PDB file of C-alpha atoms and ligand atoms in Angstrom:
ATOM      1  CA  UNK A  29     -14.604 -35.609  36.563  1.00 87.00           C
ATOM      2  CA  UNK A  30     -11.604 -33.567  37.084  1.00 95.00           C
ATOM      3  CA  UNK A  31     -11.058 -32.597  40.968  1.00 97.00           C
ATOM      4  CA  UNK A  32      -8.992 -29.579  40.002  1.00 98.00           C
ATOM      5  CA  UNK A  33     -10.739 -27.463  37.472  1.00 98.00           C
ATOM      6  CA  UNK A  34      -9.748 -23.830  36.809  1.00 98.00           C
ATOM      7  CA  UNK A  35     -11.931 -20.677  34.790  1.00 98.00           C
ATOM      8  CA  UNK A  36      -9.288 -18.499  32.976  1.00 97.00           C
ATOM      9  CA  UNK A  37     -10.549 -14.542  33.334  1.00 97.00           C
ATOM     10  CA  UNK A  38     -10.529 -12.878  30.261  1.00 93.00           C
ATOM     11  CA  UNK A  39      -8.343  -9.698  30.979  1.00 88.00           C
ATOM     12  CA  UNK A  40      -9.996  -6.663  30.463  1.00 94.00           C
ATOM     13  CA  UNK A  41      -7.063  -4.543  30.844  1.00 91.00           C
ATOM     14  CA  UNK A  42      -5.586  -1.575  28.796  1.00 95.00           C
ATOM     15  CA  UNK A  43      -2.436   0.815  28.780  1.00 96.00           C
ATOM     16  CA  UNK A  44      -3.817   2.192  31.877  1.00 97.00           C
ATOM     17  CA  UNK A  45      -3.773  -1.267  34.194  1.00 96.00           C
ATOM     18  CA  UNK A  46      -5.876  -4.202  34.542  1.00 95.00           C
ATOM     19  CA  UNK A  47      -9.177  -5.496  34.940  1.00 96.00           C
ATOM     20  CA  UNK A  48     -11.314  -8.573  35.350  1.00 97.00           C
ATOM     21  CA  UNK A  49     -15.110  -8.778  35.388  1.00 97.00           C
ATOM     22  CA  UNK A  50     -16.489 -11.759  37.050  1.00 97.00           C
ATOM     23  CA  UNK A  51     -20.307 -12.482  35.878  1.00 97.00           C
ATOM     24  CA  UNK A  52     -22.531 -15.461  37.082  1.00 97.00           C
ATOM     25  CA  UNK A  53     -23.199 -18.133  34.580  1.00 97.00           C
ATOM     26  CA  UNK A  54     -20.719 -16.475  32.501  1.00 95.00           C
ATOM     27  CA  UNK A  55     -17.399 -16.623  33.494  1.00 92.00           C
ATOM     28  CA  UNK A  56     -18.268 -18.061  37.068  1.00 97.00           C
ATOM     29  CA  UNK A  57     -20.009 -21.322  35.911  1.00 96.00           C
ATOM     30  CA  UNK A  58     -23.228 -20.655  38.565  1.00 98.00           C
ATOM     31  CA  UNK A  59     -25.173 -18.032  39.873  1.00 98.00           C
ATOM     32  CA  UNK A  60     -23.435 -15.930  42.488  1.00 98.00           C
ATOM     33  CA  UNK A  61     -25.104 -15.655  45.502  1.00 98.00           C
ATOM     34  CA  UNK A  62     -22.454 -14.624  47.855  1.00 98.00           C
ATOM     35  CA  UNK A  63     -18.877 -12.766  47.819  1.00 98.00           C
ATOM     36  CA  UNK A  64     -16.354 -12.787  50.577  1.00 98.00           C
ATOM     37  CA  UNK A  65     -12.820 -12.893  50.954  1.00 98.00           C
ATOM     38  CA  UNK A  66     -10.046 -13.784  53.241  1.00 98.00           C
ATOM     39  CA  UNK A  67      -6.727 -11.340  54.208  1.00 98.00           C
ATOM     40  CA  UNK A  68      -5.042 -10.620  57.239  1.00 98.00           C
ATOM     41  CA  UNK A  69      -4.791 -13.975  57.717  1.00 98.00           C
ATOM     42  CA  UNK A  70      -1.950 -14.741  60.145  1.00 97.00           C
ATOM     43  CA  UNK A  71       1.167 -16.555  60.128  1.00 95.00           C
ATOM     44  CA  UNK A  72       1.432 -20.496  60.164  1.00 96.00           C
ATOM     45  CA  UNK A  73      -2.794 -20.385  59.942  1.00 98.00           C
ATOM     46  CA  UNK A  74      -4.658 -23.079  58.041  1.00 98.00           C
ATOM     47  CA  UNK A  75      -8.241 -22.350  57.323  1.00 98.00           C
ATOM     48  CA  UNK A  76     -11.209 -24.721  55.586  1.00 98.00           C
ATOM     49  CA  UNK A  77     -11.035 -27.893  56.939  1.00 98.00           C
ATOM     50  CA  UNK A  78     -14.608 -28.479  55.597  1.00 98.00           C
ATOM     51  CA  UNK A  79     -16.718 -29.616  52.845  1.00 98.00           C
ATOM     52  CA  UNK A  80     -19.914 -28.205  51.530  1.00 98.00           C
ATOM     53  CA  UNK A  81     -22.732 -30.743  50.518  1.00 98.00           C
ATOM     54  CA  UNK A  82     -24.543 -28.090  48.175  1.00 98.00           C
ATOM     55  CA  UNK A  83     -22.810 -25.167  47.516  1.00 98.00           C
ATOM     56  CA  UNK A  84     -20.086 -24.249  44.962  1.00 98.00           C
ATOM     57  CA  UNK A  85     -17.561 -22.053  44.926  1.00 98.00           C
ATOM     58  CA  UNK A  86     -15.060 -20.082  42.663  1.00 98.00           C
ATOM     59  CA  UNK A  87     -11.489 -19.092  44.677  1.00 98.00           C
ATOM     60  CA  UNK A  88      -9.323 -16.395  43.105  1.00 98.00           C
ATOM     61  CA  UNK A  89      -6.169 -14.884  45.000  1.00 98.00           C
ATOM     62  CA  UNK A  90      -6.573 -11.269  43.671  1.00 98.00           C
ATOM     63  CA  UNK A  91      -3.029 -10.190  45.890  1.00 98.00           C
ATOM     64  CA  UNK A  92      -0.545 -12.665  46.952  1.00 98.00           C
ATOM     65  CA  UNK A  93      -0.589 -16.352  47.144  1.00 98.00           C
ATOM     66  CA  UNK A  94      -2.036 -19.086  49.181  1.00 98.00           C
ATOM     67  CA  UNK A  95      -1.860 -22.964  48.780  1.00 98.00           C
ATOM     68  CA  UNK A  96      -5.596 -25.095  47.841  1.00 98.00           C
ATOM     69  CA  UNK A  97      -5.829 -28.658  48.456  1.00 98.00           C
ATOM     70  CA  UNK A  98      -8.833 -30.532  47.443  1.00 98.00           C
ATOM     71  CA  UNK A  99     -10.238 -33.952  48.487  1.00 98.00           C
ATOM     72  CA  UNK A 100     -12.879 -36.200  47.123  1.00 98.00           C
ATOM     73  CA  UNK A 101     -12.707 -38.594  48.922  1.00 97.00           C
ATOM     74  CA  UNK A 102     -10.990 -40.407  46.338  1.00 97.00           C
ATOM     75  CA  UNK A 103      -8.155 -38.183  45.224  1.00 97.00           C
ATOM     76  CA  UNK A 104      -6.358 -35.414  46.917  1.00 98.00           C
ATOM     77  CA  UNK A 105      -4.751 -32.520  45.234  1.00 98.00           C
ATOM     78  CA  UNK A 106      -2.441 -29.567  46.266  1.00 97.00           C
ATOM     79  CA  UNK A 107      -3.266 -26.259  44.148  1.00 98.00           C
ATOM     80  CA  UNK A 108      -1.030 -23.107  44.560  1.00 98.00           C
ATOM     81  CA  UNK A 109      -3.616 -20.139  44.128  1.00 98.00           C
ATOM     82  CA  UNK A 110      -1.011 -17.081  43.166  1.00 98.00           C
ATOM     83  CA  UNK A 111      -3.067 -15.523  39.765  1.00 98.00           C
ATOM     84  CA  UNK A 112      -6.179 -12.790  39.658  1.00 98.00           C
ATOM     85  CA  UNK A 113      -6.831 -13.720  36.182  1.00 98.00           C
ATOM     86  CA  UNK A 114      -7.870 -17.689  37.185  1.00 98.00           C
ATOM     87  CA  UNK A 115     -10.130 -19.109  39.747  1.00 98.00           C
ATOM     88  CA  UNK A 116     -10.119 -22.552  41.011  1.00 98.00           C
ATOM     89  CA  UNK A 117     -13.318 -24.102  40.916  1.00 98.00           C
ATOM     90  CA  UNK A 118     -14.467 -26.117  44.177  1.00 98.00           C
ATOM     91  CA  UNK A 119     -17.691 -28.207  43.637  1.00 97.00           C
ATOM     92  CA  UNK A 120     -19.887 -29.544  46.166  1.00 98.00           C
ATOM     93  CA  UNK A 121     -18.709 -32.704  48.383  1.00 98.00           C
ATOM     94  CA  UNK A 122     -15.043 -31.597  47.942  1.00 98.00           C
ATOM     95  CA  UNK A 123     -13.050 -31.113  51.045  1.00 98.00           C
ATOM     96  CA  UNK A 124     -10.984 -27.843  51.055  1.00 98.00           C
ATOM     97  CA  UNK A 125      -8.130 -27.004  53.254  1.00 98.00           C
ATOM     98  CA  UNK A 126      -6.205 -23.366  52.931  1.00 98.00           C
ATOM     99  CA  UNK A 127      -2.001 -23.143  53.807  1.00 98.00           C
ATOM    100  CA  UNK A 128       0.839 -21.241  53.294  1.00 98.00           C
ATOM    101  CA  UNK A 129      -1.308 -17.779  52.910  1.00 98.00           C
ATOM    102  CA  UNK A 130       1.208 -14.857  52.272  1.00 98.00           C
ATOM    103  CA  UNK A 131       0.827 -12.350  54.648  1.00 98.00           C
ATOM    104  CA  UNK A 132      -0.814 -10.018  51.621  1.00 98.00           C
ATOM    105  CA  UNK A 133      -2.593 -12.298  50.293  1.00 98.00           C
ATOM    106  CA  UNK A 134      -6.576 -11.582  49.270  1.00 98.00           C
ATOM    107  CA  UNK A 135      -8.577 -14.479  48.656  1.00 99.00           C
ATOM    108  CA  UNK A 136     -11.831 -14.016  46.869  1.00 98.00           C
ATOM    109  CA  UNK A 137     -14.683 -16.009  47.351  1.00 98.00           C
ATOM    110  CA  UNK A 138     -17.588 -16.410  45.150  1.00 98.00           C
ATOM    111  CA  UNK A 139     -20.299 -18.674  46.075  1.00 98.00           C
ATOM    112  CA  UNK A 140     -23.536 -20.410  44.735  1.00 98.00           C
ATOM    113  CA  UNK A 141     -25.449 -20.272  48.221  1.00 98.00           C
ATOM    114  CA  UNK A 142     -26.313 -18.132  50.859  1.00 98.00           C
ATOM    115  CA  UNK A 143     -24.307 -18.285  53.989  1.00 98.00           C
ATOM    116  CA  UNK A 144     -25.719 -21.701  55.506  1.00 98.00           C
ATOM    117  CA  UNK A 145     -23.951 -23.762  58.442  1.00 98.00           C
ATOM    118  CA  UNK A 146     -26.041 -26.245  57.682  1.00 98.00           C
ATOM    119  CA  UNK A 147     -24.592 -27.029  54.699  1.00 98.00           C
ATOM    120  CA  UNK A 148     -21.101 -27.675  55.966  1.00 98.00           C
ATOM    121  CA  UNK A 149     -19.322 -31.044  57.006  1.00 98.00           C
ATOM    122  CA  UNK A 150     -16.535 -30.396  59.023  1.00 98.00           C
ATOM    123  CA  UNK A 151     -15.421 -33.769  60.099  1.00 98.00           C
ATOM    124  CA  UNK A 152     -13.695 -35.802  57.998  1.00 98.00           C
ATOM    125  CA  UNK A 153     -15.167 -39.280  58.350  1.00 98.00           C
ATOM    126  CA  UNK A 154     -18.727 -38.047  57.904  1.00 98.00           C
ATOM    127  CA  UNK A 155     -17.597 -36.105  54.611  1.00 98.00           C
ATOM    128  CA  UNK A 156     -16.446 -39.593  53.703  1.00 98.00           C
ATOM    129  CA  UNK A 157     -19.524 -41.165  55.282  1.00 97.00           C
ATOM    130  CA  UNK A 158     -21.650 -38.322  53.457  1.00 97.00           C
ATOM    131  CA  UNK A 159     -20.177 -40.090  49.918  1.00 97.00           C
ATOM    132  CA  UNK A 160     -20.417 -43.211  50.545  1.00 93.00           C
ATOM    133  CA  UNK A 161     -24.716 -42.171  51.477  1.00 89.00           C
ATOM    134  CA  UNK A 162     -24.442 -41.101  47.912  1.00 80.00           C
ATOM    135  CA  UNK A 163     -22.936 -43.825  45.918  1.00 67.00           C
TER     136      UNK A 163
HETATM  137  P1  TYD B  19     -15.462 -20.518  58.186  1.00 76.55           P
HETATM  138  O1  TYD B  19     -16.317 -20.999  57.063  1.00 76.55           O
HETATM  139  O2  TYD B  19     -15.308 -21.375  59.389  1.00 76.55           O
HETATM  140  O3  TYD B  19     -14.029 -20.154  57.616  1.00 76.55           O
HETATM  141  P2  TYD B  19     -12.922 -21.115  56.995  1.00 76.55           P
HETATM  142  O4  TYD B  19     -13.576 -22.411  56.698  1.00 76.55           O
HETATM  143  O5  TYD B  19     -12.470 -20.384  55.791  1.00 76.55           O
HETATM  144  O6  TYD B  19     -11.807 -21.258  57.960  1.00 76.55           O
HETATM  145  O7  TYD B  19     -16.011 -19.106  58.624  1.00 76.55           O
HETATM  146  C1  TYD B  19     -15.472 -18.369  59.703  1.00 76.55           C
HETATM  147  C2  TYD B  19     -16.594 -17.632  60.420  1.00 76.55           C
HETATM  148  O8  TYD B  19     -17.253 -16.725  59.547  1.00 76.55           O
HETATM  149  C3  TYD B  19     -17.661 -18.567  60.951  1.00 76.55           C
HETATM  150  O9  TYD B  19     -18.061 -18.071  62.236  1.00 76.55           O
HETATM  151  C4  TYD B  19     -18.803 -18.421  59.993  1.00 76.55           C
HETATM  152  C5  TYD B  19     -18.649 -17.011  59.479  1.00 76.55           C
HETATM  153  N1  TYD B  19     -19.091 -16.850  58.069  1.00 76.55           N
HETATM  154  C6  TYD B  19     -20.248 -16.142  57.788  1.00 76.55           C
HETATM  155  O10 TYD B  19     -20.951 -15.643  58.709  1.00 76.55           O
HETATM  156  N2  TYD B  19     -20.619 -15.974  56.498  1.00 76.55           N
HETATM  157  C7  TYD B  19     -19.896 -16.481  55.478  1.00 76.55           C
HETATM  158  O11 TYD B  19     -20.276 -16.307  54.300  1.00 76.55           O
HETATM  159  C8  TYD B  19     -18.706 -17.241  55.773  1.00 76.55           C
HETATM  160  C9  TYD B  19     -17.873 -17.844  54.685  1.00 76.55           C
HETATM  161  C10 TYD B  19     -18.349 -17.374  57.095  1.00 76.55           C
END
């Protein structure tokens, strides 16, 4: 299984501007449970640091750009985020971390789950520990 895996938006737009329509088990490949989104976020700040052991999650930088990298354990990969017509897919058991976020930059969220801190790991060695339990 691939660790990055994107969904390409088809673009809706016209003469007058653009547009994207994001539907669950459509072009978001679960049922959407959630929406939220980063900005403001300030200079030199890393976010995530986390992985999720159920939920899934579409990322799509709607304004400005912001850097992805994603961690199975296995591999780790290093995404730059900068398009509102593609979202990054993030599965469950992947550790995310969030750099480099331009100071405009919008980052959508779209999630399978409801908001759950249970259902974070936020240390790496038991997100590592956490796979291993599953092999
Ligand atoms: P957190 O998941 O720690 O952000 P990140 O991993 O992107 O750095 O979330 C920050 C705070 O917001 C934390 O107190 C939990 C809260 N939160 C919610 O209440 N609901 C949500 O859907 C999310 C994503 C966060």
């Amino acid at each position: 299984m691939d660790l990055i895996n994107w969904v390409d938006f088809p673009p809706l737009g016209d003469a007058r501007g653009s547009l994207v329509a994001l539907e669950g088990n459509k072009t978001v490949p679960f049922d959407i449970r959630r929406v939220y989104y980063l900005f403001d976020t300030k200079a030199g700040v890393s976010r995530g640091f986390h992985a999720h052991r159920r939920l899934q999650q579409v990322a799509v930088c709607v304004t400005g750009s912001c850097r992805m990298v994603l961690d199975d354990g296995v591999r780790r990969e290093d995404v730059l985020l900068d398009s509102p017509v593609r979202g990054l897919v993030i599965r469950s058991m992947v550790w995310r971390e969030m750099h480099d976020f331009t100071p405009d930059c919008v980052l959508l969220v779209l999630a399978s789950e409801h908001y759950d801190p249970a259902d974070y790991i936020r240390d790496y060695r038991q997100f590592l520990s956490a796979l291993d339990g599953e092999a």
